[in-house]
Each structure stands twice: as C-alpha cells, then as structure tokens.
C-alpha cells in the first residue's frame, strides 16, 4: 500500500503539470480509486496538503487547488489540433524552452473539431492559452469562447485580429512575391499553383498572392485547388492530384508553387514517379519550410524559411505574465520579412517544355541545366 507522503507527492506533481486544469479536482474516493489506494491513506495525504496550503477544502467538503502559496507558477496551454505535424512539434519545442526559462509550465492540449469540449476547458482552465486553429475559418462560436475566456488568449498562424483578439502569424504573405521573382529570373514563364490543404484565411492569402503576381508579371499558369478535409493528408492528396494531372497531360507548367511544404512533398513524389526530376524538369517551391524540414528532403525544398519565432512568442508570454490586462500595439504581429531558402527543387532548370504522354503516364524532358548555390537569399 502506498504511503500518504507518496500519494501527496503524486498529487503535487499532477498539480504542477496542469493535470487538474482540464477537470475538477477529484474527491477522496475518486483519488483512492485512481491511485489504487486505501481511502484512509488518501484522506491523510489530502489533509497534509490542505495544511501545506496546496489544497483547500470548502464548507461542503469539496477540494480545490489553492490559487496562491505553492501554486503560483503560471500554467500555459498550447491548444492545437490533435494530429501529428512537424510545424506543431517545432512550435511546442520552442515554446517549452521559453516557458521553462520563466519557471512556468506548459501543457499541450489536443482537440479534434470546433465543438470539442477540450477547447472550452483549456480556455477556462489555464493562465494563458496559445491557440492553434484548425486549417479552416474559425466559427463565430469559437471566437466568442475566446473573448469570454477568463485568461489571455493568443491565436497562432491565423488572423482574427479584426475581432480584437491578439494574433501571431509565422509567415509574411508579401515574401511569396520574392520567391516567385526568383523563379521568373530563372526563366520560368508558366508557374502553376497547387493547393491540397483545407482552405482557410492563410491558404486563401497565399493563392491570392500567386494570382496577383502572375497577373502583374503576365505569367501563365493554372490553379490546381483540390483540398482535403481537416485531419486528412495533404501529402497523399497532392501525390494523387499531380499524378492525375501528368497522366492527363494537363501539367505543362515548368514550375509549381505549393501552398504548403506538405503539398510540395506529395507533388515531388508524383513527379518522380512519372520520370520527372524536381528541380531539373519541374521547379517546385512552397510557402513554408515544414517546420524546418525542407533542407533535409531529397531534393531539398525551395521555400520561405521560418524566422526566429522566439521574440514573437516572448511578446505573448510577457502579456500572459501581466494577466492579459492590456494588449499594446496592433492585434496582429508577424515577421516583416522571411528569407527564401533555395534548395535543389528549383536549383536546376531545363528550358524545354514538358512532353506529356497520356498512353503510359511517363513524362520526360531534356535540356540545358542551370545551377544555383543552395542557401538563404
């Protein structure tokens, strides 16, 4: 049987890790069942924690975590969609480092849909919330939940600042023009735009930037927009869509601008499956670097490289430290510019057009090769 001091230490660790931020503190019987301990031993441990000021007991006997004493450490939540993403993993790593440097705690909280009760529980249960939305427009009901939250909330990677909610964008749409300019300098006259991500404000902006750039520079190219639903794979869809385009002989562009790095990954695999070499036969670039993975792909992916997120996240954490009293400055903050990482996916370009074969799905092209050093511009 566990000793009362051991049970008390388990409860303290759970409190420090934010385990009871998403649910009420359990009763003695619930704790005893969960910890597989005798209720009398659990009662002794709880009584000790009440004496230490860790817990408090109301007149009705209910137990609550005290809001002072040993529990003053701020608890921050990273509220994000519950699926694997290199971008989410990178944000979590950077944020964990920043939060721990302040002596705080950070807890990732996953949700699967806009009406998931985890959203409301996280918004109400933590001292500050960094909210990564699903890749679709945020419903008005969720915006209302954010505005009603008792603590400060910052929305990441989506702009809802018009509703008076602080937002942090990790990209700068204006930087897309710099990458497209680079393709034009390399001689590309037909630049397609490929999107397989769920369409939200960010994705629409990226497509619109491509559209306006091609119009201003009088470049040809067509939009391939076949987006998946949230939690479906844009990599798999991009592979399928590009393969269909090649088999039908519709993809005659010499370059493809992809809405995300995940879309570019599927597109490059489809090109390779059809005998085309990304970077030599068709240039491929993307509007993000897949959470820093772009240089490690084969071929390495030309993309907009993420800036250093730490100064921007620190602004949000400074606001959390003040209890969200007053946000200073514009509600939308984002890097003023983003570097272009020039990878192998655009560094070689053969100037002859694609020869598409509808009979066997194989495509090839021969021509002179231009080479560019890989790095940031």
Tab-separated table of C-alpha atoms in Angstrom:
chain	number	residue	atom	x	y	z
A	1	UNK	CA	0.000	0.000	0.000
A	2	UNK	CA	1.291	3.452	-0.906
A	3	UNK	CA	2.203	5.746	1.981
A	4	UNK	CA	0.402	9.048	2.443
A	5	UNK	CA	3.608	11.005	1.701
A	6	UNK	CA	3.937	9.194	-1.654
A	7	UNK	CA	0.322	9.960	-2.537
A	8	UNK	CA	0.785	13.608	-1.584
A	9	UNK	CA	3.855	13.853	-3.865
A	10	UNK	CA	1.913	12.337	-6.801
A	11	UNK	CA	-0.864	14.897	-6.318
A	12	UNK	CA	1.661	17.768	-6.148
A	13	UNK	CA	3.315	16.616	-9.382
A	14	UNK	CA	-0.057	16.407	-11.119
A	15	UNK	CA	-0.900	19.913	-9.985
A	16	UNK	CA	2.440	21.214	-11.261
A	17	UNK	CA	1.898	19.549	-14.625
A	18	UNK	CA	-1.571	21.071	-15.000
A	19	UNK	CA	-3.405	17.737	-14.846
A	20	UNK	CA	-6.319	19.270	-12.915
A	21	UNK	CA	-6.648	22.332	-15.137
A	22	UNK	CA	-8.954	20.471	-17.508
A	23	UNK	CA	-11.192	18.854	-14.887
A	24	UNK	CA	-12.338	19.490	-11.288
A	25	UNK	CA	-10.129	18.222	-8.515
A	26	UNK	CA	-11.293	14.674	-7.682
A	27	UNK	CA	-12.967	13.559	-4.482
A	28	UNK	CA	-11.239	11.340	-1.913
A	29	UNK	CA	-12.973	8.230	-3.297
A	30	UNK	CA	-12.058	9.140	-6.883
A	31	UNK	CA	-8.434	9.697	-5.907
A	32	UNK	CA	-8.356	6.418	-3.978
A	33	UNK	CA	-9.758	4.515	-6.967
A	34	UNK	CA	-7.408	6.229	-9.423
A	35	UNK	CA	-4.329	5.654	-7.252
A	36	UNK	CA	-5.465	2.176	-6.146
A	37	UNK	CA	-5.019	3.168	-2.509
A	38	UNK	CA	-6.969	2.926	0.712
A	39	UNK	CA	-9.333	5.931	1.166
A	40	UNK	CA	-7.990	6.421	4.714
A	41	UNK	CA	-4.429	6.798	3.392
A	42	UNK	CA	-5.607	9.195	0.674
A	43	UNK	CA	-7.522	11.222	3.269
A	44	UNK	CA	-4.354	11.598	5.358
A	45	UNK	CA	-2.388	12.725	2.276
A	46	UNK	CA	-5.064	15.268	1.351
A	47	UNK	CA	-5.231	16.595	4.910
A	48	UNK	CA	-1.468	17.151	4.812
A	49	UNK	CA	-1.777	19.046	1.507
A	50	UNK	CA	-4.512	21.235	2.976
A	51	UNK	CA	-2.230	22.072	5.931
A	52	UNK	CA	0.620	22.870	3.494
A	53	UNK	CA	-1.636	25.283	1.584
A	54	UNK	CA	-1.572	23.252	-1.619
A	55	UNK	CA	-5.282	22.368	-1.408
A	56	UNK	CA	-8.257	23.978	0.272
A	57	UNK	CA	-11.477	22.379	1.489
A	58	UNK	CA	-14.786	24.254	1.206
A	59	UNK	CA	-17.555	24.166	3.790
A	60	UNK	CA	-19.250	21.448	1.730
A	61	UNK	CA	-16.113	19.305	1.837
A	62	UNK	CA	-15.122	19.779	-1.830
A	63	UNK	CA	-11.423	20.022	-2.557
A	64	UNK	CA	-9.884	22.769	-4.695
A	65	UNK	CA	-6.359	23.750	-5.679
A	66	UNK	CA	-5.351	26.958	-3.941
A	67	UNK	CA	-4.650	29.915	-6.182
A	68	UNK	CA	-1.754	31.075	-4.010
A	69	UNK	CA	1.111	29.631	-1.994
A	70	UNK	CA	2.890	26.788	-3.764
A	71	UNK	CA	0.661	27.018	-6.846
A	72	UNK	CA	1.609	30.478	-8.137
A	73	UNK	CA	3.585	29.070	-11.113
A	74	UNK	CA	1.814	30.086	-14.322
A	75	UNK	CA	0.306	27.240	-16.317
A	76	UNK	CA	0.203	27.880	-20.077
A	77	UNK	CA	-1.646	25.728	-22.628
A	78	UNK	CA	-0.749	25.128	-26.267
A	79	UNK	CA	-4.172	24.318	-27.689
A	80	UNK	CA	-3.693	22.644	-31.061
A	81	UNK	CA	-5.346	20.133	-33.433
A	82	UNK	CA	-4.718	16.577	-32.270
A	83	UNK	CA	-2.729	15.285	-35.222
A	84	UNK	CA	0.963	14.951	-35.954
A	85	UNK	CA	2.632	17.916	-37.642
A	86	UNK	CA	6.284	18.933	-37.906
A	87	UNK	CA	5.198	22.571	-37.558
A	88	UNK	CA	3.270	21.854	-34.346
A	89	UNK	CA	6.195	19.880	-32.952
A	90	UNK	CA	8.589	22.750	-33.642
A	91	UNK	CA	6.297	25.328	-32.043
A	92	UNK	CA	5.915	23.095	-28.991
A	93	UNK	CA	9.688	22.692	-28.630
A	94	UNK	CA	10.368	26.434	-28.866
A	95	UNK	CA	7.515	27.281	-26.521
A	96	UNK	CA	8.537	24.677	-23.942
A	97	UNK	CA	12.015	26.207	-23.834
A	98	UNK	CA	10.687	29.757	-23.383
A	99	UNK	CA	8.139	28.770	-20.741
A	100	UNK	CA	10.619	26.747	-18.689
A	101	UNK	CA	13.105	29.640	-18.800
A	102	UNK	CA	10.455	31.690	-16.970
A	103	UNK	CA	9.882	28.963	-14.387
A	104	UNK	CA	6.386	28.300	-15.773
A	105	UNK	CA	4.695	25.142	-17.007
A	106	UNK	CA	3.342	24.468	-20.497
A	107	UNK	CA	0.876	21.739	-21.406
A	108	UNK	CA	-0.115	20.720	-24.953
A	109	UNK	CA	-3.869	20.189	-25.263
A	110	UNK	CA	-5.253	18.487	-28.376
A	111	UNK	CA	-8.713	18.857	-29.903
A	112	UNK	CA	-10.342	17.267	-32.960
A	113	UNK	CA	-13.186	19.599	-34.018
A	114	UNK	CA	-14.538	23.091	-33.347
A	115	UNK	CA	-17.143	21.833	-30.838
A	116	UNK	CA	-14.668	19.700	-28.890
A	117	UNK	CA	-15.191	20.387	-25.142
A	118	UNK	CA	-11.391	20.421	-24.736
A	119	UNK	CA	-11.365	23.893	-26.325
A	120	UNK	CA	-13.614	25.420	-23.688
A	121	UNK	CA	-11.912	23.527	-20.852
A	122	UNK	CA	-8.455	24.744	-21.924
A	123	UNK	CA	-9.623	28.336	-22.400
A	124	UNK	CA	-11.130	28.343	-18.902
A	125	UNK	CA	-8.511	26.270	-17.089
A	126	UNK	CA	-5.146	27.886	-17.816
A	127	UNK	CA	-3.440	31.184	-17.013
A	128	UNK	CA	-2.737	31.772	-20.704
A	129	UNK	CA	-3.550	29.925	-23.937
A	130	UNK	CA	-1.765	29.867	-27.284
A	131	UNK	CA	-4.466	28.638	-29.667
A	132	UNK	CA	-3.525	26.985	-32.968
A	133	UNK	CA	-6.770	26.764	-35.024
A	134	UNK	CA	-7.819	24.058	-37.426
A	135	UNK	CA	-6.950	24.779	-41.059
A	136	UNK	CA	-10.307	26.376	-41.792
A	137	UNK	CA	-12.083	29.597	-40.883
A	138	UNK	CA	-12.788	29.939	-37.174
A	139	UNK	CA	-16.537	29.816	-36.350
A	140	UNK	CA	-18.131	32.751	-34.561
A	141	UNK	CA	-18.979	30.496	-31.591
A	142	UNK	CA	-15.270	29.774	-31.035
A	143	UNK	CA	-14.431	33.473	-31.361
A	144	UNK	CA	-16.998	34.133	-28.614
A	145	UNK	CA	-15.376	31.450	-26.425
A	146	UNK	CA	-12.012	33.179	-26.804
A	147	UNK	CA	-13.454	36.584	-25.931
A	148	UNK	CA	-15.164	35.119	-22.820
A	149	UNK	CA	-12.029	33.314	-21.610
A	150	UNK	CA	-11.007	34.432	-18.104
A	151	UNK	CA	-7.315	34.475	-19.048
A	152	UNK	CA	-5.328	35.869	-22.005
A	153	UNK	CA	-5.508	34.036	-25.356
A	154	UNK	CA	-3.346	34.480	-28.467
A	155	UNK	CA	-4.306	32.859	-31.772
A	156	UNK	CA	-1.374	31.426	-33.732
A	157	UNK	CA	-0.984	31.321	-37.518
A	158	UNK	CA	-4.418	32.737	-38.345
A	159	UNK	CA	-5.549	36.348	-38.475
A	160	UNK	CA	-8.685	37.045	-36.450
A	161	UNK	CA	-7.352	40.385	-35.197
A	162	UNK	CA	-10.387	42.229	-36.592
A	163	UNK	CA	-12.323	40.692	-33.674
A	164	UNK	CA	-9.996	42.297	-31.135
A	165	UNK	CA	-8.087	39.053	-30.478
A	166	UNK	CA	-4.256	39.161	-30.429
A	167	UNK	CA	-2.784	37.022	-33.219
A	168	UNK	CA	0.693	35.846	-34.112
A	169	UNK	CA	1.347	34.899	-37.739
A	170	UNK	CA	4.523	32.965	-38.525
A	171	UNK	CA	4.538	33.922	-42.184
A	172	UNK	CA	4.595	37.078	-44.255
A	173	UNK	CA	2.447	36.807	-47.411
A	174	UNK	CA	4.470	39.544	-49.122
A	175	UNK	CA	7.503	37.228	-49.132
A	176	UNK	CA	5.789	34.952	-51.663
A	177	UNK	CA	6.480	37.545	-54.355
A	178	UNK	CA	10.235	37.303	-53.682
A	179	UNK	CA	10.192	33.560	-54.267
A	180	UNK	CA	8.130	33.904	-57.448
A	181	UNK	CA	10.516	36.634	-58.622
A	182	UNK	CA	13.335	34.140	-58.254
A	183	UNK	CA	11.501	31.671	-60.482
A	184	UNK	CA	10.999	34.391	-63.091
A	185	UNK	CA	14.715	35.218	-63.059
A	186	UNK	CA	15.432	31.518	-63.672
A	187	UNK	CA	13.332	31.739	-66.841
A	188	UNK	CA	10.007	30.257	-65.822
A	189	UNK	CA	7.066	31.546	-67.865
A	190	UNK	CA	4.415	29.056	-66.680
A	191	UNK	CA	4.067	28.765	-62.901
A	192	UNK	CA	1.174	26.698	-61.542
A	193	UNK	CA	-0.272	26.978	-58.026
A	194	UNK	CA	-1.083	23.731	-56.203
A	195	UNK	CA	-3.172	23.561	-53.033
A	196	UNK	CA	-4.407	20.453	-51.233
A	197	UNK	CA	-4.690	21.962	-47.737
A	198	UNK	CA	-8.071	22.818	-46.196
A	199	UNK	CA	-8.804	26.362	-47.308
A	200	UNK	CA	-8.584	28.956	-44.558
A	201	UNK	CA	-7.575	32.619	-44.441
A	202	UNK	CA	-3.853	31.818	-44.710
A	203	UNK	CA	-4.199	29.460	-47.678
A	204	UNK	CA	-6.504	31.886	-49.492
A	205	UNK	CA	-3.949	34.657	-48.999
A	206	UNK	CA	-1.189	32.527	-50.478
A	207	UNK	CA	-3.271	31.652	-53.522
A	208	UNK	CA	-4.291	35.292	-53.983
A	209	UNK	CA	-0.626	36.394	-53.812
A	210	UNK	CA	0.219	33.911	-56.573
A	211	UNK	CA	-2.745	35.130	-58.654
A	212	UNK	CA	-1.842	38.795	-58.303
A	213	UNK	CA	1.844	38.140	-59.014
A	214	UNK	CA	1.148	36.186	-62.214
A	215	UNK	CA	-1.233	38.925	-63.411
A	216	UNK	CA	1.233	41.751	-62.721
A	217	UNK	CA	4.151	39.897	-64.333
A	218	UNK	CA	1.999	38.480	-67.152
A	219	UNK	CA	2.999	34.882	-66.461
A	220	UNK	CA	0.924	31.870	-67.449
A	221	UNK	CA	-0.040	29.085	-65.068
A	222	UNK	CA	-3.161	27.457	-63.702
A	223	UNK	CA	-4.574	26.906	-60.230
A	224	UNK	CA	-4.955	23.313	-59.035
A	225	UNK	CA	-7.083	23.531	-55.891
A	226	UNK	CA	-8.211	20.136	-54.571
A	227	UNK	CA	-8.202	20.499	-50.809
A	228	UNK	CA	-8.683	17.808	-48.213
A	229	UNK	CA	-10.863	17.976	-45.122
A	230	UNK	CA	-9.198	18.652	-41.739
A	231	UNK	CA	-7.169	15.663	-40.470
A	232	UNK	CA	-6.852	14.188	-43.980
A	233	UNK	CA	-3.392	14.050	-45.551
A	234	UNK	CA	-2.484	16.861	-48.000
A	235	UNK	CA	0.660	14.876	-48.907
A	236	UNK	CA	-1.370	11.917	-50.182
A	237	UNK	CA	-3.868	14.171	-51.971
A	238	UNK	CA	-1.103	16.176	-53.676
A	239	UNK	CA	0.557	12.967	-54.858
A	240	UNK	CA	-2.743	11.763	-56.316
A	241	UNK	CA	-3.693	15.091	-57.922
A	242	UNK	CA	-0.316	15.725	-59.566
A	243	UNK	CA	-0.231	12.144	-60.838
A	244	UNK	CA	-3.663	12.618	-62.429
A	245	UNK	CA	-2.576	15.914	-63.988
A	246	UNK	CA	0.504	14.287	-65.513
A	247	UNK	CA	-1.361	11.262	-66.851
A	248	UNK	CA	-3.948	13.552	-68.464
A	249	UNK	CA	-1.230	15.774	-69.957
A	250	UNK	CA	-2.567	18.864	-68.168
A	251	UNK	CA	0.538	19.819	-66.212
A	252	UNK	CA	2.600	21.726	-68.777
A	253	UNK	CA	3.953	24.325	-66.339
A	254	UNK	CA	7.698	24.477	-65.733
A	255	UNK	CA	7.294	25.452	-62.068
A	256	UNK	CA	4.791	24.718	-59.310
A	257	UNK	CA	4.195	26.975	-56.316
A	258	UNK	CA	2.720	24.868	-53.490
A	259	UNK	CA	0.560	26.340	-50.739
A	260	UNK	CA	2.464	24.357	-48.072
A	261	UNK	CA	5.550	22.210	-47.751
A	262	UNK	CA	3.378	19.129	-47.180
A	263	UNK	CA	1.709	19.692	-50.566
A	264	UNK	CA	5.137	20.097	-52.188
A	265	UNK	CA	6.273	16.794	-50.678
A	266	UNK	CA	3.408	14.898	-52.342
A	267	UNK	CA	3.902	16.776	-55.617
A	268	UNK	CA	7.626	15.982	-55.825
A	269	UNK	CA	6.983	12.298	-55.226
A	270	UNK	CA	4.389	12.250	-58.024
A	271	UNK	CA	6.818	13.958	-60.403
A	272	UNK	CA	9.496	11.405	-59.565
A	273	UNK	CA	7.033	8.534	-60.085
A	274	UNK	CA	6.427	9.845	-63.624
A	275	UNK	CA	10.088	10.132	-64.547
A	276	UNK	CA	10.419	13.861	-63.872
A	277	UNK	CA	13.179	15.231	-61.673
A	278	UNK	CA	12.077	18.059	-59.348
A	279	UNK	CA	14.463	20.928	-59.860
A	280	UNK	CA	15.586	19.870	-63.314
A	281	UNK	CA	12.364	19.078	-65.193
A	282	UNK	CA	9.884	20.943	-62.989
A	283	UNK	CA	10.794	23.503	-60.321
A	284	UNK	CA	8.880	23.094	-57.057
A	285	UNK	CA	8.671	25.609	-54.215
A	286	UNK	CA	6.495	26.066	-51.137
A	287	UNK	CA	5.185	28.814	-48.869
A	288	UNK	CA	6.587	27.190	-45.688
A	289	UNK	CA	9.520	25.014	-44.658
A	290	UNK	CA	7.601	22.156	-42.978
A	291	UNK	CA	8.778	23.166	-39.531
A	292	UNK	CA	12.427	23.311	-40.594
A	293	UNK	CA	12.471	20.009	-42.522
A	294	UNK	CA	12.762	21.482	-46.042
A	295	UNK	CA	16.601	21.406	-46.212
A	296	UNK	CA	16.609	17.702	-45.264
A	297	UNK	CA	14.286	16.472	-48.013
A	298	UNK	CA	15.607	14.823	-51.147
A	299	UNK	CA	15.680	17.027	-53.129
A	300	UNK	CA	15.847	19.854	-50.615
A	301	UNK	CA	12.807	22.084	-50.974
A	302	UNK	CA	12.947	25.738	-52.007
A	303	UNK	CA	10.619	27.570	-49.649
A	304	UNK	CA	10.000	30.512	-47.384
A	305	UNK	CA	12.083	29.745	-44.302
A	306	UNK	CA	10.599	30.421	-40.882
A	307	UNK	CA	12.128	33.344	-38.989
A	308	UNK	CA	13.156	33.095	-35.356
A	309	UNK	CA	9.834	32.655	-33.542
A	310	UNK	CA	11.186	33.307	-30.037
A	311	UNK	CA	10.912	37.127	-29.938
A	312	UNK	CA	7.300	36.967	-31.112
A	313	UNK	CA	6.314	34.217	-28.675
A	314	UNK	CA	8.040	36.165	-25.896
A	315	UNK	CA	5.722	39.110	-26.597
A	316	UNK	CA	2.764	36.791	-25.987
A	317	UNK	CA	4.270	35.367	-22.788
A	318	UNK	CA	5.008	38.875	-21.482
A	319	UNK	CA	1.306	39.615	-21.916
A	320	UNK	CA	0.412	36.407	-20.052
A	321	UNK	CA	2.713	37.483	-17.195
A	322	UNK	CA	0.641	40.670	-16.836
A	323	UNK	CA	-2.560	38.661	-16.678
A	324	UNK	CA	-3.678	39.855	-20.109
A	325	UNK	CA	-4.537	43.292	-18.734
A	326	UNK	CA	-3.925	45.311	-21.891
A	327	UNK	CA	-2.509	44.332	-25.256
A	328	UNK	CA	-0.161	47.050	-26.529
A	329	UNK	CA	0.081	47.764	-30.262
A	330	UNK	CA	-1.687	46.142	-33.239
A	331	UNK	CA	-3.523	42.918	-32.554
A	332	UNK	CA	-1.713	41.187	-35.427
A	333	UNK	CA	2.031	40.673	-35.167
A	334	UNK	CA	4.144	38.875	-37.765
A	335	UNK	CA	7.701	38.979	-39.108
A	336	UNK	CA	8.265	41.884	-41.524
A	337	UNK	CA	10.036	39.612	-43.995
A	338	UNK	CA	11.010	35.980	-44.455
A	339	UNK	CA	14.150	34.577	-46.066
A	340	UNK	CA	13.912	32.325	-49.100
A	341	UNK	CA	15.711	29.019	-48.729
A	342	UNK	CA	16.935	27.984	-52.196
A	343	UNK	CA	17.016	24.208	-52.366
A	344	UNK	CA	17.607	21.599	-55.032
A	345	UNK	CA	13.929	21.595	-56.039
A	346	UNK	CA	14.481	24.785	-58.091
A	347	UNK	CA	18.254	24.932	-58.492
A	348	UNK	CA	18.367	23.226	-61.901
A	349	UNK	CA	16.028	24.200	-64.687
A	350	UNK	CA	15.808	22.756	-68.195
A	351	UNK	CA	14.218	25.304	-70.511
A	352	UNK	CA	12.402	22.924	-72.879
A	353	UNK	CA	8.680	22.215	-72.304
A	354	UNK	CA	7.329	19.016	-70.785
A	355	UNK	CA	6.483	16.179	-73.174
A	356	UNK	CA	3.413	14.512	-71.663
A	357	UNK	CA	2.387	11.011	-72.691
A	358	UNK	CA	-1.205	10.056	-72.000
A	359	UNK	CA	-0.683	6.445	-73.005
A	360	UNK	CA	1.631	5.279	-70.207
A	361	UNK	CA	1.771	8.237	-67.810
A	362	UNK	CA	5.519	8.717	-68.315
A	363	UNK	CA	6.837	12.217	-68.847
A	364	UNK	CA	10.315	13.394	-69.661
A	365	UNK	CA	12.206	16.441	-70.773
A	366	UNK	CA	15.750	17.135	-71.869
A	367	UNK	CA	17.535	20.435	-71.930
A	368	UNK	CA	20.282	22.609	-70.579
A	369	UNK	CA	20.762	22.850	-66.838
A	370	UNK	CA	21.125	25.974	-64.742
A	371	UNK	CA	22.697	25.560	-61.324
A	372	UNK	CA	22.281	27.765	-58.261
A	373	UNK	CA	24.020	27.592	-54.943
A	374	UNK	CA	21.811	26.355	-52.119
A	375	UNK	CA	21.229	28.699	-49.199
A	376	UNK	CA	19.223	31.663	-47.993
A	377	UNK	CA	18.552	34.767	-50.094
